[in-house]
Amino acid sequence: MDNSPRQKLFNACLDYINIRIDTSKQAMANAQESANAEEKSSAGDKYETGRAMMQIERDKAAQQLNESMKLKQVLDQINNTEVRQLMVSLGSVIITSSGPHFYVAISVGKIQIDGIEYIALAPQSPIGKALMGLKVNDTFMYNNKSCTIIEIS
């Protein structure tokens, strides 16, 4: 099994998405169960209000599930077999001369791998857009300071 930082970052993002998917599915099931358990009371409005509230919760969870599934599709597009990359693209690990290192995949935030901090970000994010297509020795601005790319994998 590939034990590279790139593979570990990919696995961390995949774990993050799988947890989000499981949480959304559980929230949908709980909301549906609560709606089904609402008993008809003599005050019919209370019953209908309770069911409507549970439907709203279920719809929110369904939306979160849909968003998580879209993020999983992005991860499915990443080719982890390519070892060296000439320019930053989806799935790239970017090592910089100063400041943080980056992983272009989905927006997860900070991930610690082997004692090194990476920022997992989406290619559509502002910094992701700035990084896409750059090559080794190219510079970009991050937090008002210039960073140079020293390695892309």
GROMACS .gro file of C-alpha atoms in nm, residues 4 9 12 22 35-36 52 55 58 63 67 71 73 76 89 109 113 115-116 123 129-130 132-134 151:
model
   26
    4SER     CA    1   0.315   0.861   0.072
    9LEU     CA    2  -0.389   1.318   0.252
   12ALA     CA    3  -0.783   1.173   0.531
   22ASP     CA    4  -2.279   0.867   0.736
   35ALA     CA    5  -4.191   1.221   1.191
   36ASN     CA    6  -4.336   0.871   1.179
   52ALA     CA    7  -4.343   1.967   0.910
   55GLN     CA    8  -3.958   1.715   0.716
   58ARG     CA    9  -3.484   1.561   0.682
   63GLN     CA   10  -2.901   1.857   0.114
   67GLU     CA   11  -2.316   1.811  -0.108
   71LEU     CA   12  -1.729   1.616  -0.284
   73GLN     CA   13  -1.711   1.258  -0.677
   76ASP     CA   14  -1.298   0.995  -0.725
   89SER     CA   15  -0.371   2.017  -1.066
  109GLY     CA   16  -0.877   2.266   0.619
  113ILE     CA   17   0.045   1.408   0.821
  115GLY     CA   18   0.415   1.587   1.177
  116ILE     CA   19   0.373   1.820   0.878
  123PRO     CA   20  -0.935   2.405  -0.672
  129LYS     CA   21  -0.741   2.912  -0.820
  130ALA     CA   22  -0.410   3.093  -0.761
  132MET     CA   23  -0.377   2.578  -1.035
  133GLY     CA   24  -0.137   2.551  -1.327
  134LEU     CA   25   0.168   2.679  -1.137
  151GLU     CA   26   0.796   2.059  -0.507
   0.00000   0.00000   0.00000
